CSV table of C-alpha atoms and ligand atoms in Angstrom, one decimal:
chain,number,residue,atom,x,y,z
A,1,MET,CA,39.2,17.2,-8.1
A,2,ARG,CA,35.4,17.2,-7.8
A,3,THR,CA,33.8,20.6,-7.7
A,4,ARG,CA,30.5,21.6,-6.1
A,5,ILE,CA,28.1,23.3,-8.5
A,6,LEU,CA,25.3,25.4,-7.1
A,7,VAL,CA,22.3,26.0,-9.3
A,8,PRO,CA,19.8,28.7,-8.5
A,9,LEU,CA,16.9,26.3,-8.1
A,10,ALA,CA,17.8,25.1,-4.6
A,11,LEU,CA,15.7,26.4,-1.7
A,12,PRO,CA,17.8,25.1,1.3
A,13,LEU,CA,21.1,26.6,0.4
A,14,ALA,CA,21.6,27.2,4.0
A,15,LEU,CA,22.0,23.5,4.3
A,16,LEU,CA,24.8,23.3,1.8
A,17,GLY,CA,28.2,23.0,3.3
A,18,CYS,CA,26.9,22.6,6.8
A,19,ASP,CA,26.0,18.9,6.7
A,20,THR,CA,26.9,17.6,10.1
A,21,LEU,CA,25.8,14.0,9.5
A,22,SER,CA,29.0,12.5,10.9
A,23,GLY,CA,28.6,9.3,9.1
A,24,ALA,CA,26.7,10.6,6.2
A,25,ALA,CA,25.6,8.2,3.5
A,26,GLY,CA,27.4,5.0,4.1
A,27,GLY,CA,29.4,6.0,7.1
A,28,ALA,CA,29.3,3.6,10.0
A,29,GLY,CA,28.9,3.7,13.7
A,30,HIS,CA,26.6,6.7,14.5
A,31,TRP,CA,23.2,5.6,13.2
A,32,PRO,CA,21.0,4.5,16.1
A,33,TYR,CA,18.7,2.2,14.2
A,34,PRO,CA,19.5,-1.3,13.0
A,35,SER,CA,20.6,-0.7,9.5
A,36,LEU,CA,23.3,-3.1,8.3
A,37,GLY,CA,26.5,-2.1,10.1
A,38,HIS,CA,24.5,0.9,11.6
A,39,LYS,CA,25.4,2.8,8.5
A,40,THR,CA,23.5,6.1,7.9
A,41,PRO,CA,20.8,5.2,5.3
A,42,LEU,CA,21.2,6.4,1.8
A,43,LEU,CA,18.9,9.3,0.7
A,44,ILE,CA,17.8,8.6,-2.9
A,45,GLY,CA,16.3,11.4,-4.8
A,46,HIS,CA,13.4,9.6,-6.6
A,47,ARG,CA,13.4,10.7,-10.3
A,48,GLY,CA,15.4,13.7,-9.0
A,49,ALA,CA,13.7,16.2,-6.7
A,50,SER,CA,10.5,15.3,-8.6
A,51,GLY,CA,8.2,16.8,-6.1
A,52,ALA,CA,9.6,20.3,-6.9
A,53,LEU,CA,10.6,20.0,-10.6
A,54,PRO,CA,9.6,17.9,-13.6
A,55,GLU,CA,10.9,14.4,-13.0
A,56,HIS,CA,14.0,13.1,-14.7
A,57,THR,CA,15.4,16.4,-15.8
A,58,LEU,CA,19.0,17.6,-15.1
A,59,PRO,CA,17.7,20.5,-13.0
A,60,ALA,CA,15.6,18.0,-10.9
A,61,TYR,CA,18.8,16.0,-10.3
A,62,GLN,CA,20.7,19.1,-9.4
A,63,ARG,CA,17.9,20.1,-7.0
A,64,ALA,CA,17.9,16.7,-5.4
A,65,LEU,CA,21.6,16.9,-4.7
A,66,ASN,CA,21.3,20.4,-3.4
A,67,ASP,CA,18.5,19.3,-1.2
A,68,GLY,CA,20.7,16.6,0.4
A,69,ALA,CA,20.2,13.5,-1.7
A,70,ASP,CA,23.1,11.1,-1.8
A,71,CYS,CA,21.9,9.4,-5.0
A,72,ILE,CA,20.1,10.4,-8.2
A,73,GLU,CA,17.8,7.8,-9.7
A,74,PRO,CA,17.7,7.7,-13.5
A,75,ASP,CA,15.0,5.4,-14.8
A,76,LEU,CA,16.1,4.1,-18.2
A,77,VAL,CA,14.3,3.4,-21.5
A,78,PHE,CA,15.5,3.1,-25.1
A,79,SER,CA,15.0,5.6,-28.0
A,80,LYS,CA,14.4,4.2,-31.5
A,81,ASP,CA,18.0,4.6,-32.3
A,82,GLY,CA,19.2,2.7,-29.2
A,83,VAL,CA,20.1,5.5,-26.9
A,84,LEU,CA,19.4,5.1,-23.2
A,85,MET,CA,17.1,7.9,-22.3
A,86,VAL,CA,16.0,8.9,-18.8
A,87,ARG,CA,12.2,8.4,-18.4
A,88,HIS,CA,10.0,6.6,-16.0
A,89,ASP,CA,7.5,5.6,-18.6
A,90,THR,CA,7.7,3.9,-22.0
A,91,TYR,CA,5.2,6.5,-23.2
A,92,LEU,CA,5.6,10.3,-23.4
A,93,SER,CA,2.2,12.0,-22.9
A,94,THR,CA,2.3,12.5,-19.2
A,95,THR,CA,5.9,13.8,-18.7
A,96,THR,CA,6.5,15.8,-21.8
A,97,ASN,CA,4.8,18.4,-24.1
A,98,ILE,CA,4.5,16.0,-27.0
A,99,ALA,CA,0.7,16.3,-27.3
A,100,SER,CA,1.2,20.0,-28.2
A,101,LYS,CA,3.7,19.2,-31.0
A,102,PRO,CA,1.8,19.1,-34.3
A,103,GLU,CA,4.7,17.4,-36.2
A,104,PHE,CA,4.2,14.4,-34.0
A,105,ALA,CA,0.4,14.2,-34.0
A,106,SER,CA,0.3,11.3,-36.4
A,107,ARG,CA,2.8,9.3,-34.4
A,108,LYS,CA,0.3,8.6,-31.6
A,109,ARG,CA,-0.6,4.9,-31.6
A,110,THR,CA,-1.8,1.9,-29.7
A,111,SER,CA,0.7,0.5,-27.3
A,112,PRO,CA,3.5,-1.7,-28.4
A,113,ASP,CA,4.2,-2.3,-24.7
A,114,PRO,CA,2.2,-5.3,-23.4
A,115,GLU,CA,2.0,-3.7,-19.9
A,116,PHE,CA,-0.2,-0.9,-21.4
A,117,ARG,CA,-2.1,-2.9,-24.0
A,118,ASP,CA,-5.0,-0.6,-24.6
A,119,ARG,CA,-3.2,2.7,-24.2
A,120,GLU,CA,-3.0,5.2,-27.1
A,121,ASP,CA,0.1,7.3,-26.7
A,122,TRP,CA,3.4,8.3,-28.1
A,123,TRP,CA,6.1,5.7,-27.3
A,124,VAL,CA,9.7,6.6,-26.5
A,125,ALA,CA,11.0,3.7,-28.6
A,126,ASP,CA,9.3,5.2,-31.7
A,127,PHE,CA,11.4,8.4,-31.5
A,128,THR,CA,15.0,9.0,-32.2
A,129,LEU,CA,17.3,10.8,-29.9
A,130,ALA,CA,17.1,13.9,-32.1
A,131,GLU,CA,13.3,13.9,-32.0
A,132,LEU,CA,13.2,13.3,-28.3
A,133,LYS,CA,15.5,16.3,-27.7
A,134,THR,CA,12.9,18.6,-29.3
A,135,LEU,CA,10.5,17.7,-26.4
A,136,ARG,CA,10.3,19.5,-23.1
A,137,ALA,CA,9.5,17.9,-19.7
A,138,VAL,CA,6.3,18.6,-17.8
A,139,GLN,CA,5.2,17.8,-14.2
A,140,PRO,CA,3.0,14.7,-14.3
A,141,PHE,CA,1.5,15.3,-10.8
A,142,LYS,CA,-0.9,18.1,-11.4
A,143,ASN,CA,-1.1,19.0,-7.7
A,144,ARG,CA,2.6,20.0,-7.9
A,145,SER,CA,4.1,23.2,-9.3
A,146,LEU,CA,3.7,23.5,-13.0
A,147,GLN,CA,5.8,26.6,-13.3
A,148,PHE,CA,8.8,24.7,-14.7
A,149,ASP,CA,6.8,22.9,-17.5
A,150,GLY,CA,8.2,23.3,-20.9
A,151,LEU,CA,11.7,24.4,-19.8
A,152,TYR,CA,13.9,21.3,-19.7
A,153,GLN,CA,14.9,18.6,-22.2
A,154,ILE,CA,14.8,14.8,-21.6
A,155,PRO,CA,18.3,13.8,-20.6
A,156,THR,CA,20.2,10.8,-21.8
A,157,PHE,CA,21.8,8.4,-19.3
A,158,ASP,CA,25.2,9.8,-20.5
A,159,GLU,CA,24.1,13.3,-19.5
A,160,ALA,CA,22.9,12.2,-16.1
A,161,LEU,CA,26.2,10.5,-15.5
A,162,GLU,CA,28.1,13.6,-16.6
A,163,LEU,CA,26.1,15.6,-14.1
A,164,ALA,CA,26.8,13.2,-11.3
A,165,LYS,CA,30.5,13.3,-12.0
A,166,SER,CA,30.5,17.1,-12.2
A,167,ARG,CA,29.7,17.7,-8.5
A,168,VAL,CA,29.5,16.2,-5.0
A,169,THR,CA,26.8,15.8,-2.4
A,170,VAL,CA,26.1,18.3,0.3
A,171,ALA,CA,28.4,16.1,2.5
A,172,SER,CA,31.1,16.5,-0.1
A,173,LYS,CA,30.9,12.9,-1.2
A,174,PRO,CA,30.8,11.5,-4.7
A,175,VAL,CA,27.3,11.5,-6.1
A,176,CYS,CA,25.7,8.0,-6.1
A,177,VAL,CA,23.9,6.9,-9.2
A,178,TYR,CA,21.0,4.5,-8.9
A,179,PRO,CA,19.8,3.6,-12.5
A,180,GLU,CA,16.7,1.5,-13.0
A,181,ALA,CA,16.3,-0.6,-16.1
A,182,LYS,CA,12.7,-0.1,-17.1
A,183,SER,CA,10.8,-2.9,-18.8
A,184,PRO,CA,13.8,-4.9,-20.1
A,185,ALA,CA,11.5,-7.6,-21.5
A,186,TYR,CA,9.5,-5.1,-23.5
A,187,HIS,CA,12.6,-3.6,-24.9
A,188,ALA,CA,13.9,-7.0,-25.9
A,189,LEU,CA,10.6,-7.7,-27.5
A,190,ILE,CA,11.0,-4.6,-29.8
A,191,GLY,CA,14.6,-5.4,-30.6
A,192,HIS,CA,16.6,-3.8,-27.8
A,193,THR,CA,18.1,-7.0,-26.4
A,194,ASP,CA,21.2,-5.4,-25.0
A,195,MET,CA,19.9,-3.2,-22.1
A,196,ALA,CA,22.3,-4.8,-19.5
A,197,GLU,CA,25.3,-4.4,-21.9
A,198,LYS,CA,24.4,-0.8,-22.7
A,199,ILE,CA,23.9,0.2,-19.1
A,200,LEU,CA,27.2,-1.3,-18.1
A,201,ALA,CA,29.1,0.1,-21.1
A,202,THR,CA,27.8,3.6,-20.3
A,203,LEU,CA,28.9,3.3,-16.7
A,204,GLU,CA,32.3,2.0,-17.9
A,205,LYS,CA,32.6,4.9,-20.2
A,206,HIS,CA,32.2,7.2,-17.3
A,207,GLY,CA,34.5,5.3,-15.0
A,208,LEU,CA,31.7,4.1,-12.8
A,209,ALA,CA,31.6,0.3,-13.6
A,210,ALA,CA,34.3,-0.9,-11.2
A,211,LYS,CA,33.6,-2.6,-7.9
A,212,GLY,CA,33.2,0.1,-5.2
A,213,SER,CA,31.8,2.8,-7.6
A,214,PRO,CA,28.9,4.7,-6.1
A,215,VAL,CA,26.3,2.9,-8.2
A,216,PHE,CA,23.4,0.6,-7.6
A,217,ILE,CA,21.5,-1.0,-10.5
A,218,GLN,CA,17.8,-1.8,-10.0
A,219,SER,CA,15.0,-3.5,-11.9
A,220,PHE,CA,11.6,-5.0,-11.2
A,221,GLU,CA,12.3,-7.9,-13.6
A,222,PRO,CA,14.1,-10.8,-11.8
A,223,ASP,CA,15.5,-12.3,-15.0
A,224,PHE,CA,17.2,-9.0,-15.8
A,225,VAL,CA,18.5,-8.7,-12.2
A,226,LYS,CA,19.9,-12.2,-12.4
A,227,LYS,CA,21.5,-11.5,-15.8
A,228,ILE,CA,23.2,-8.2,-14.9
A,229,ASP,CA,24.3,-9.5,-11.5
A,230,ALA,CA,26.4,-12.1,-13.4
A,231,MET,CA,27.9,-9.3,-15.5
A,232,THR,CA,29.0,-6.9,-12.9
A,233,GLU,CA,30.5,-6.5,-9.4
A,234,LEU,CA,28.3,-3.4,-8.8
A,235,PRO,CA,25.5,-4.0,-6.3
A,236,VAL,CA,22.2,-4.9,-8.0
A,237,VAL,CA,18.8,-4.3,-6.4
A,238,MET,CA,15.7,-6.4,-6.8
A,239,LEU,CA,12.6,-4.2,-6.8
A,240,VAL,CA,9.4,-5.8,-5.5
A,241,SER,CA,5.9,-4.4,-5.0
A,242,ASP,CA,4.6,-7.0,-2.7
A,243,LYS,CA,5.4,-10.3,-0.9
A,244,ALA,CA,4.2,-12.4,-3.9
A,245,GLU,CA,6.8,-10.7,-6.2
A,246,LEU,CA,9.5,-11.3,-3.6
A,247,ASP,CA,8.5,-14.9,-3.3
A,248,ALA,CA,8.5,-15.3,-7.1
A,249,ALA,CA,12.0,-13.8,-7.3
A,250,MET,CA,13.2,-16.1,-4.5
A,251,ALA,CA,11.9,-19.1,-6.4
A,252,ILE,CA,14.3,-18.6,-9.3
A,253,PRO,CA,17.4,-20.8,-9.1
A,254,GLY,CA,20.3,-19.0,-7.7
A,255,ALA,CA,18.2,-16.5,-5.7
A,256,PRO,CA,19.0,-14.2,-4.0
A,257,PHE,CA,21.1,-12.8,-6.9
A,258,TRP,CA,20.8,-9.3,-5.5
A,259,GLN,CA,22.7,-7.3,-2.9
A,260,GLY,CA,19.9,-4.9,-2.3
A,261,LEU,CA,16.1,-5.3,-2.0
A,262,GLY,CA,13.9,-2.4,-3.1
A,263,PRO,CA,10.5,-3.1,-1.5
A,264,SER,CA,7.4,-1.0,-1.4
A,265,ILE,CA,7.0,0.8,1.9
A,266,ALA,CA,3.8,-1.2,2.6
A,267,MET,CA,5.7,-4.5,2.6
A,268,LEU,CA,7.8,-3.5,5.6
A,269,ARG,CA,5.0,-3.4,8.3
A,270,ASP,CA,2.2,-5.6,9.3
A,271,GLU,CA,-1.3,-4.3,10.1
A,272,SER,CA,-0.3,-3.5,13.7
A,273,GLY,CA,2.6,-1.4,12.4
A,274,LYS,CA,5.3,-3.8,13.6
A,275,SER,CA,8.0,-5.0,11.2
A,276,ALA,CA,6.8,-7.6,8.8
A,277,GLY,CA,10.2,-9.3,9.0
A,278,VAL,CA,11.3,-8.4,5.5
A,279,ILE,CA,14.2,-6.2,6.7
A,280,GLU,CA,15.4,-8.7,9.2
A,281,ALA,CA,15.3,-11.6,6.7
A,282,GLU,CA,17.3,-9.6,4.1
A,283,HIS,CA,19.8,-8.4,6.7
A,284,ALA,CA,20.4,-11.9,7.8
A,285,LYS,CA,21.6,-12.6,4.3
A,286,GLY,CA,23.7,-9.4,4.2
A,287,ILE,CA,21.3,-7.7,1.8
A,288,GLU,CA,20.5,-4.0,2.2
A,289,VAL,CA,16.8,-2.8,2.1
A,290,HIS,CA,15.9,0.5,0.3
A,291,PRO,CA,12.1,1.1,0.3
A,292,TRP,CA,10.2,3.4,-2.1
A,293,THR,CA,8.6,6.0,-2.3
A,294,PHE,CA,8.0,8.7,0.3
A,295,ARG,CA,6.0,11.7,-1.1
A,296,ASP,CA,5.2,14.7,1.0
A,297,ASP,CA,1.9,15.1,-0.9
A,298,GLN,CA,0.9,11.5,-0.4
A,299,PRO,CA,0.8,11.0,3.4
A,300,ILE,CA,0.7,7.4,4.7
A,301,GLY,CA,-2.1,6.6,7.1
A,302,GLY,CA,-3.0,10.3,7.6
A,303,LYS,CA,0.3,11.0,9.4
A,304,PRO,CA,2.8,13.7,8.6
A,305,ILE,CA,5.3,12.3,6.1
A,306,GLU,CA,8.1,13.1,8.5
A,307,THR,CA,6.6,10.7,11.0
A,308,SER,CA,6.3,7.9,8.4
A,309,ILE,CA,9.9,8.3,7.3
A,310,ARG,CA,11.1,8.2,10.9
A,311,GLU,CA,9.1,5.1,11.6
A,312,ILE,CA,10.5,3.3,8.6
A,313,LEU,CA,14.1,4.4,9.4
A,314,ALA,CA,13.5,3.1,12.9
A,315,LEU,CA,12.8,-0.4,11.5
A,316,GLY,CA,16.4,-0.5,10.2
A,317,VAL,CA,16.3,0.3,6.4
A,318,ASP,CA,19.6,1.0,4.7
A,319,GLY,CA,18.2,3.7,2.3
A,320,PHE,CA,15.0,5.2,1.1
A,321,PHE,CA,13.5,6.8,-2.0
A,322,THR,CA,11.7,10.1,-1.8
A,323,ASP,CA,10.4,12.7,-4.3
A,324,PHE,CA,11.2,15.4,-1.7
A,325,PRO,CA,14.8,14.9,-0.7
A,326,ILE,CA,14.8,18.1,1.4
A,327,THR,CA,12.3,16.4,3.8
A,328,GLY,CA,14.2,13.2,3.9
A,329,TYR,CA,17.4,15.1,4.6
A,330,LYS,CA,15.8,16.9,7.6
A,331,VAL,CA,14.3,13.7,9.1
A,332,ARG,CA,17.6,11.8,8.7
A,333,GLY,CA,19.5,14.7,10.2
A,334,ASP,CA,17.1,14.8,13.2
A,335,VAL,CA,17.8,11.2,13.9
A,336,VAL,CA,21.5,11.8,13.9
A,337,HIS,CA,21.1,14.8,16.2
A,338,GLY,CA,18.8,13.0,18.5
A,339,ALA,CA,15.8,15.3,17.9
A,340,GLU,CA,12.4,14.0,18.7
B,401,G3P,O1,13.0,2.4,-8.3
B,401,G3P,C1,12.3,2.5,-7.1
B,401,G3P,C2,11.1,3.1,-7.4
B,401,G3P,O2,11.4,4.1,-8.3
B,401,G3P,C3,10.2,2.1,-8.1
B,401,G3P,O3,9.1,2.7,-8.6
B,401,G3P,O4,7.9,3.1,-10.6
B,401,G3P,O5,8.9,5.0,-9.4
B,401,G3P,O6,10.3,3.5,-10.7
B,401,G3P,P1,9.1,3.6,-9.9
B,402,CA,CA1,12.6,4.1,-10.4
């Protein structure tokens, strides 16, 4: 039986156990906006509750779940010894304390990652799991609280899955895991050609690889999405930043080879604020739409972020990413309860 673990980091403990979303996270029938099947949209804790705590740490994932998230979102990169680590970036300087570690000073070097050609940094793939475990996470957004800097280790994908299995959401549902394969082509270039296999094997090890498991697998690289879609019955999500990227993915034979689309928020509306048609086009193919990323401290068009979330929900999205799950949880709850 799954148990609910409460950690002392959560602010909205009053919300725990009193979730009244009747159809919460995947339930059908009560959501007033045109999501597929009128299901309540998934609330995805982007990099954990990364607005409150250093991103991609186990406490940030716990906090996201305590704050109402249905899903945690581990971004995945490889260590030197082939372990899937949870990091957004292929480098380490902005999200860890590596710059203050004298034993690693000589390991700073020019980028092996073509995406960051001129960058001097420490690269995750240059370090073993044991070395990475000596680092501590820091908050990369310096306008956010820095009080948790230096406290938490970088987790492995294994550890993130252990956490997910150890508890439930505030709606007492299994925790959904939404891993993102980061830079598969770069990893293949440096010898890690088995990212898809490793992700699926790790999910399998934790009993999360079967059809119907609460898992979505995402990537910005269409070739990877196509490859892994052929290897699993789990839903895969094509991430796109703009219409050109979506068109490029659609031009690949066999497209659409995804069951979910993860567009930028900006792709969903035209200049007048009306739907740009992306949601309707995907829904017509039975594909869910999960836009990214709402951030309380990065308002859109000068509006309160709650207003922006509500506007996007009203367009009919099936899920949304936010650094501040507590805010998303409140807005989604207000929709369910009919609050203006
Ligand atoms: O995965 C959805 C969103 O996280 C994509 O952006 O760069 O934050 O991983 P990023
Ligand atoms: Ca991501």
